[in-house]
Structure formats: structure tokens, C-alpha cells
Amino acid sequence: MSHFRVGVIGAGRVGAVLAAALRNAGHEIVAAAGESDASRGRIAALLPGTPVVKPSDAARAADLLLLTVPDDMLPNVVAMLSASGAIREGQVVVHTSGAHGLAVLADAAAVGARPIALHPAMTFTGTDVDLPRLRDAVFGVTAGEAERDVTQQLVADLGGRSMWVEEDKRTLYHAGLAHGANHLVTLVTQAMEMLSAAGGDVPADTLRPLLAAALDNALAQGDAALTGPIVRGDVETVRAHLVEIRANAPETVASYIAMARATLDRVVTDGRVLPIRAAKMRQVLDAAGSPAQSSPSRLR
């Protein structure tokens, strides 16, 4: 087992937490780069005593460089550090972008560095609350055969499990996570707003047991876990939903229609809703989504 001298560039919510987890596993965090007050606060809280330096100095001080900058900044950061000699031969260079694979580290590889893409499939607060959440978290990893062992070690040190992702599947992998997690937040927030409009004092308490059960069932059973008016073919219930949503939460109409259509397609394919009933449901959804649709009465 190797213990690395780790430098982290981009002490955001992810970088500071991963560096803290690596420190807990016995690695030495020798330098951190972060320009914002928030980043410096995270370094002070999670990595006390770690020198705050320029990115090039963090790279030069480390034999494992952790790049946790935003996706769009990553190519320029790698190019700049490689061209300046801050990234060097034999150095392990790890980025945590979900969408990028090894191609974004090509400049580092060209000077002899060992590139690794290591993305935690987890959401972060940037506080020590995140540290226990890393246990058993899955990391989407892409690395060459020569870096496979060190990649496995890093994931194990972080307390997680590896999901090996091919270079040309990185964007699809990331899209799956974003669609599931990010859009879930939007969906749940919209549902809470509708329940508040319906008179609910604490909509989160109303939704929590229902959503927890639905999520567990979906993860275990897939489409078989679907319930509700779309699966039952209750056209008039969906029509009534759309009337009330347009009247009380009009900004949610488009997402309700989109998810209803996607759900309908899945239950028609598996035979739970007959085509004739599905056609009536689609008419209702199409009418509600029409640009000419401007008042609740038009849905009737």
C-alpha cells in the first residue's frame, strides 16, 4: 500500500471532502489551492494546517494531484500545469469529473504523468457530514491497466466501491447520475410546492415516507414499481391533475406532462395500459402541452 503526498486544486465541496478522507486513510495532504472565501473556509475546517498555495505550487508539492475544478475549467488547468512543468513524469493525476474521462488529461499523460478519472456518485455539502457518506459510495473510474491497482487503492481508501466506465461511456454515465439525482431534486421540490398550495403545512413530512418507499421499490423492481393514474389508465384523473396544476402551479405543467408521457410509454410497452386507453391519455397530455393552451377550461 502506498501513502501519497497529496495536493488538491479546487477546494470546493468535493475536493476538500475527498482530501480529508484521504488524510484519514493515512495520506499526507501537503498543499491545497482555493481562491474563494468558501474554499479557504473548507480548507481550514476539513484540512487544518494545510498550506494554501497557488495551483502550480500545489502540483509541484504532490506526488498525487487531485483536480476537483469545474468541468469546463479542467482542460485549461491541465494544459497550464503540464506546460509549466508543475505536472511531471510519474506523478498520479486524478480528476473527479463525471463527464470527462482520460482524454482531458492527455497533456498530463504526454509529460509522463499517470492519469485517472475518479468520480464519486454522491452529492456533497462540503462539510464533515459528507465523510461517512463516502462509505460504500460508488466511484465511476476510468484508468489504464498500469493505473488499475492505484485506482483501486484510492477508492478503497475513500471507503467506496469501483464502477469501471469505458472512456467513450463517461458522458452517458454522468447523464444517468444527473438525470436521476439532479432532476429528482426538481421533481420533489415541485411536488412540495403543490402540496403547500393544497394546504399542507409540512409537505416534506407528507412526501418522505411515500418517496422513500417509491425509491426503494424502483431501485429493486424497476418499472414494476410504478403505481398511480398513468399505470391504471385513469384518463380523467390525469385531466383533473392538469387543470389544477395549471391553475395553482403552472410552472410545473411542462415537467408533469413530460414525465407522464415517459411513464405512459413504458407501461404501454409492457402491456399494462392498452393502446386505445393510452391514445386517450396522450390526447389529454398533448392538449395540455399545446402552445394554444392558456386557461384551465381548455383542458376540459
Coordinates of C-alpha atoms in Angstrom, one line a residue:
M1 CA 0.0 0.0 0.0
S2 CA 1.3 3.5 -1.0
H3 CA 0.8 6.6 1.1
F4 CA 0.9 9.7 -1.2
R5 CA 1.8 13.3 -0.7
V6 CA -1.5 14.8 -2.0
G7 CA -2.1 18.2 -3.5
V8 CA -5.6 19.3 -4.2
I9 CA -6.5 22.0 -6.7
G10 CA -10.1 23.3 -6.3
A11 CA -11.1 23.0 -2.7
G12 CA -14.8 23.0 -3.4
R13 CA -17.4 20.8 -1.8
V14 CA -15.9 17.7 -3.4
G15 CA -12.2 18.4 -3.3
A16 CA -12.0 19.3 0.4
V17 CA -14.0 16.3 1.5
L18 CA -12.1 13.8 -0.7
A19 CA -8.8 15.2 0.6
A20 CA -10.0 14.9 4.2
A21 CA -11.0 11.3 3.6
L22 CA -7.5 10.6 2.1
R23 CA -5.9 12.2 5.1
N24 CA -8.0 10.0 7.4
A25 CA -6.7 7.0 5.4
G26 CA -3.1 7.9 6.1
H27 CA -2.1 10.1 3.1
E28 CA -0.4 13.4 3.7
I29 CA -2.2 16.5 2.3
V30 CA 0.7 18.8 1.5
A31 CA -1.0 21.7 -0.2
A32 CA -4.3 23.0 -1.3
A33 CA -5.3 25.6 -3.8
G34 CA -8.5 27.6 -3.5
E35 CA -9.2 31.2 -4.1
S36 CA -12.7 31.9 -2.8
D37 CA -13.5 32.6 0.8
A38 CA -15.7 29.5 0.8
S39 CA -12.8 27.3 -0.4
R40 CA -10.5 28.7 2.2
G41 CA -13.1 28.1 4.8
R42 CA -13.4 24.5 3.8
I43 CA -9.6 24.0 3.8
A44 CA -9.5 25.5 7.4
A45 CA -12.4 23.3 8.6
L46 CA -11.6 20.0 6.8
L47 CA -7.8 20.2 6.2
P48 CA -6.5 22.2 9.2
G49 CA -2.8 23.1 8.9
T50 CA -2.7 22.5 5.2
P51 CA -0.8 25.3 3.3
V52 CA -2.9 27.3 0.9
V53 CA -0.9 27.9 -2.2
K54 CA -1.1 28.6 -5.9
P55 CA -2.3 25.8 -8.2
S56 CA 1.2 25.3 -9.7
D57 CA 2.8 25.1 -6.2
A58 CA 0.2 22.5 -5.1
A59 CA 1.0 20.4 -8.2
R60 CA 4.8 20.7 -7.6
A61 CA 4.5 19.6 -4.0
A62 CA 2.5 16.5 -4.6
D63 CA 3.1 13.0 -6.0
L64 CA -0.7 12.6 -6.2
L65 CA -2.5 15.6 -7.7
L66 CA -6.3 15.8 -7.1
L67 CA -8.0 18.1 -9.6
T68 CA -11.5 19.0 -8.4
V69 CA -12.2 22.1 -10.5
P70 CA -15.4 22.6 -12.5
D71 CA -15.7 20.5 -15.7
D72 CA -15.3 23.5 -18.1
M73 CA -12.1 24.7 -16.4
L74 CA -10.4 21.3 -16.3
P75 CA -8.8 21.2 -19.8
N76 CA -7.2 24.6 -19.3
V77 CA -5.9 23.7 -15.8
V78 CA -4.4 20.5 -17.1
A79 CA -2.8 22.3 -20.1
M80 CA -1.4 25.1 -18.0
L81 CA 0.1 22.9 -15.3
S82 CA 1.6 20.4 -17.8
A83 CA 3.1 23.2 -19.9
S84 CA 4.7 24.8 -16.9
G85 CA 6.3 21.6 -15.6
A86 CA 4.2 21.6 -12.5
I87 CA 2.8 18.2 -13.6
R88 CA 5.7 15.8 -14.1
E89 CA 6.6 12.2 -15.1
G90 CA 5.4 9.5 -12.7
Q91 CA 3.0 11.8 -10.9
V92 CA -0.5 10.4 -10.3
V93 CA -3.0 13.0 -11.7
V94 CA -6.6 12.4 -10.7
H95 CA -9.7 14.4 -11.7
T96 CA -13.2 13.9 -10.3
S97 CA -15.3 15.0 -13.2
G98 CA -18.1 12.6 -14.1
A99 CA -18.5 13.7 -17.7
H100 CA -14.7 13.6 -18.5
G101 CA -12.6 10.5 -18.9
L102 CA -8.9 10.3 -19.6
A103 CA -8.8 12.4 -22.8
V104 CA -9.0 15.6 -20.7
L105 CA -5.7 14.5 -19.1
A106 CA -3.9 14.0 -22.4
D107 CA -1.5 16.9 -21.7
A108 CA -0.6 15.4 -18.4
A109 CA -0.1 11.9 -19.9
A110 CA 2.1 13.4 -22.6
V111 CA 4.7 14.6 -20.0
G112 CA 4.6 11.1 -18.3
A113 CA 2.0 11.5 -15.6
R114 CA -0.3 8.7 -14.7
P115 CA -3.9 9.8 -15.4
I116 CA -7.0 8.6 -13.6
A117 CA -10.7 9.7 -13.8
L118 CA -12.4 9.1 -10.4
H119 CA -15.9 10.4 -9.9
P120 CA -17.9 9.9 -6.7
A121 CA -21.5 9.1 -7.4
M122 CA -22.5 11.2 -4.4
T123 CA -23.8 14.7 -3.6
F124 CA -21.7 16.8 -1.3
T125 CA -22.3 19.6 1.2
G126 CA -18.6 20.4 1.6
T127 CA -18.6 19.6 5.3
D128 CA -17.6 16.7 7.6
V129 CA -21.2 15.4 7.2
D130 CA -20.1 14.0 3.8
L131 CA -17.3 11.8 5.2
P132 CA -19.4 8.9 6.4
R133 CA -21.5 9.1 3.2
L134 CA -18.4 8.1 1.3
R135 CA -18.5 4.7 2.8
D136 CA -19.9 2.3 0.2
A137 CA -20.4 5.1 -2.3
V138 CA -19.7 4.1 -5.9
F139 CA -16.9 5.8 -7.8
G140 CA -17.1 5.9 -11.6
V141 CA -13.5 5.2 -12.6
T142 CA -11.6 5.2 -15.8
A143 CA -7.9 4.3 -15.9
G144 CA -5.3 2.5 -17.9
E145 CA -4.1 -1.0 -17.0
A146 CA -1.0 0.4 -15.4
E147 CA -3.0 2.6 -13.1
R148 CA -5.6 0.0 -12.2
D149 CA -4.1 -1.0 -8.8
V150 CA -3.6 2.5 -7.6
T151 CA -7.1 3.4 -8.7
Q152 CA -8.5 0.5 -6.7
Q153 CA -6.4 1.6 -3.7
L154 CA -7.7 5.2 -3.8
V155 CA -11.3 4.0 -4.0
A156 CA -10.7 1.6 -1.1
D157 CA -9.0 4.4 1.0
L158 CA -12.0 6.6 0.3
G159 CA -14.3 3.8 1.6
G160 CA -16.1 3.3 -1.7
R161 CA -16.6 0.8 -4.4
S162 CA -15.5 1.0 -8.1
M163 CA -17.6 1.1 -11.2
W164 CA -15.3 0.8 -14.2
V165 CA -16.5 3.0 -17.0
E166 CA -15.2 2.9 -20.6
E167 CA -13.7 6.1 -21.9
D168 CA -16.5 6.5 -24.5
K169 CA -19.2 5.9 -21.9
R170 CA -18.2 8.6 -19.4
T171 CA -20.8 11.2 -20.6
L172 CA -23.6 8.6 -20.6
Y173 CA -22.6 7.5 -17.1
H174 CA -22.7 11.1 -15.9
A175 CA -26.0 11.8 -17.7
G176 CA -27.6 8.9 -15.8
L177 CA -26.5 10.3 -12.5
A178 CA -27.6 13.8 -13.3
H179 CA -30.9 12.7 -14.6
G180 CA -31.6 10.6 -11.5
A181 CA -30.3 12.9 -8.8
N182 CA -30.5 16.4 -10.1
H183 CA -33.9 16.1 -11.7
L184 CA -35.1 14.2 -8.7
V185 CA -34.5 17.4 -6.6
T186 CA -36.5 19.4 -9.1
L187 CA -39.3 16.9 -9.1
V188 CA -39.5 16.7 -5.3
T189 CA -39.4 20.4 -4.9
Q190 CA -42.2 20.9 -7.4
A191 CA -44.3 18.2 -5.5
M192 CA -43.7 20.0 -2.2
E193 CA -44.8 23.3 -3.7
M194 CA -48.1 21.7 -5.0
L195 CA -48.7 20.2 -1.6
S196 CA -48.2 23.5 0.1
A197 CA -50.7 25.1 -2.3
A198 CA -53.1 22.3 -1.4
G199 CA -52.8 23.4 2.3
G200 CA -50.0 21.1 3.6
D201 CA -48.1 22.7 6.5
V202 CA -45.1 20.4 6.2
P203 CA -45.1 18.9 2.7
A204 CA -41.7 17.2 3.3
D205 CA -43.2 15.1 6.1
T206 CA -46.1 14.1 3.8
L207 CA -43.8 13.0 1.0
R208 CA -40.9 11.5 3.0
P209 CA -42.4 8.0 3.7
L210 CA -44.0 7.9 0.2
L211 CA -40.9 8.8 -1.7
A212 CA -38.6 6.6 0.4
A213 CA -40.9 3.6 -0.4
A214 CA -41.1 4.6 -4.0
L215 CA -37.4 4.9 -4.4
D216 CA -36.6 1.6 -2.6
N217 CA -39.2 -0.1 -4.8
A218 CA -37.9 1.5 -8.0
L219 CA -34.3 0.5 -7.3
A220 CA -35.4 -3.1 -6.5
Q221 CA -38.1 -3.6 -9.1
G222 CA -37.7 -1.0 -11.9
D223 CA -40.9 -0.3 -13.9
A224 CA -42.7 -3.0 -11.9
A225 CA -42.8 -0.5 -9.0
L226 CA -44.9 2.0 -11.0
T227 CA -48.3 2.9 -9.4
G228 CA -50.8 5.7 -9.9
P229 CA -53.2 7.0 -12.5
I230 CA -51.0 6.6 -15.6
V231 CA -50.5 2.9 -14.9
R232 CA -54.2 2.5 -14.1
G233 CA -55.2 4.3 -17.3
D234 CA -57.2 6.9 -15.4
V235 CA -57.5 9.5 -18.1
E236 CA -60.0 11.7 -16.2
T237 CA -57.7 11.8 -13.1
V238 CA -54.8 13.0 -15.2
R239 CA -57.0 15.6 -16.9
A240 CA -58.1 16.9 -13.5
H241 CA -54.5 16.9 -12.3
L242 CA -53.5 19.1 -15.2
V243 CA -56.4 21.6 -14.6
E244 CA -55.3 22.1 -11.0
I245 CA -51.6 22.2 -11.7
R246 CA -52.2 24.9 -14.4
A247 CA -54.3 26.9 -12.0
N248 CA -52.0 26.6 -9.0
A249 CA -48.5 25.6 -10.1
P250 CA -48.3 26.5 -13.8
E251 CA -44.5 26.3 -13.9
T252 CA -44.9 22.5 -13.2
V253 CA -47.2 21.7 -16.1
A254 CA -44.4 21.0 -18.6
S255 CA -42.5 18.6 -16.3
Y256 CA -45.7 16.8 -15.3
I257 CA -46.5 16.3 -18.9
A258 CA -43.0 15.1 -19.8
M259 CA -42.9 12.6 -17.0
A260 CA -46.4 11.4 -17.7
R261 CA -45.6 10.8 -21.3
A262 CA -42.4 8.9 -20.4
T263 CA -44.3 6.8 -17.9
L264 CA -47.1 6.1 -20.3
D265 CA -44.7 4.9 -23.0
R266 CA -43.2 2.4 -20.5
V267 CA -46.4 0.9 -19.3
V268 CA -47.8 0.6 -22.9
T269 CA -44.7 -1.2 -23.9
D270 CA -45.0 -3.8 -21.1
G271 CA -48.8 -4.2 -21.7
R272 CA -50.2 -2.7 -18.5
V273 CA -52.1 0.0 -20.4
L274 CA -53.9 -0.9 -23.6
P275 CA -53.2 1.2 -26.8
I276 CA -56.7 2.6 -27.0
R277 CA -56.6 3.9 -23.4
A278 CA -53.1 5.2 -24.0
A279 CA -54.3 7.1 -27.1
K280 CA -56.9 8.9 -25.0
M281 CA -54.3 9.7 -22.3
R282 CA -51.9 11.1 -25.0
Q283 CA -54.7 13.3 -26.3
V284 CA -55.1 14.9 -22.9
L285 CA -51.4 15.4 -22.5
D286 CA -51.0 16.8 -26.0
A287 CA -53.8 19.2 -25.4
A288 CA -52.3 20.4 -22.1
G289 CA -48.9 20.9 -23.7
S290 CA -50.2 22.8 -26.8
P291 CA -49.0 26.4 -27.2
A292 CA -52.6 27.4 -27.6
Q293 CA -53.4 26.1 -24.1
S294 CA -53.7 29.1 -21.9
S295 CA -56.5 28.6 -19.5
P296 CA -57.7 25.7 -17.3
S297 CA -61.1 25.5 -19.1
R298 CA -59.4 24.4 -22.3
L299 CA -58.4 21.2 -20.7
R300 CA -62.0 20.1 -20.2

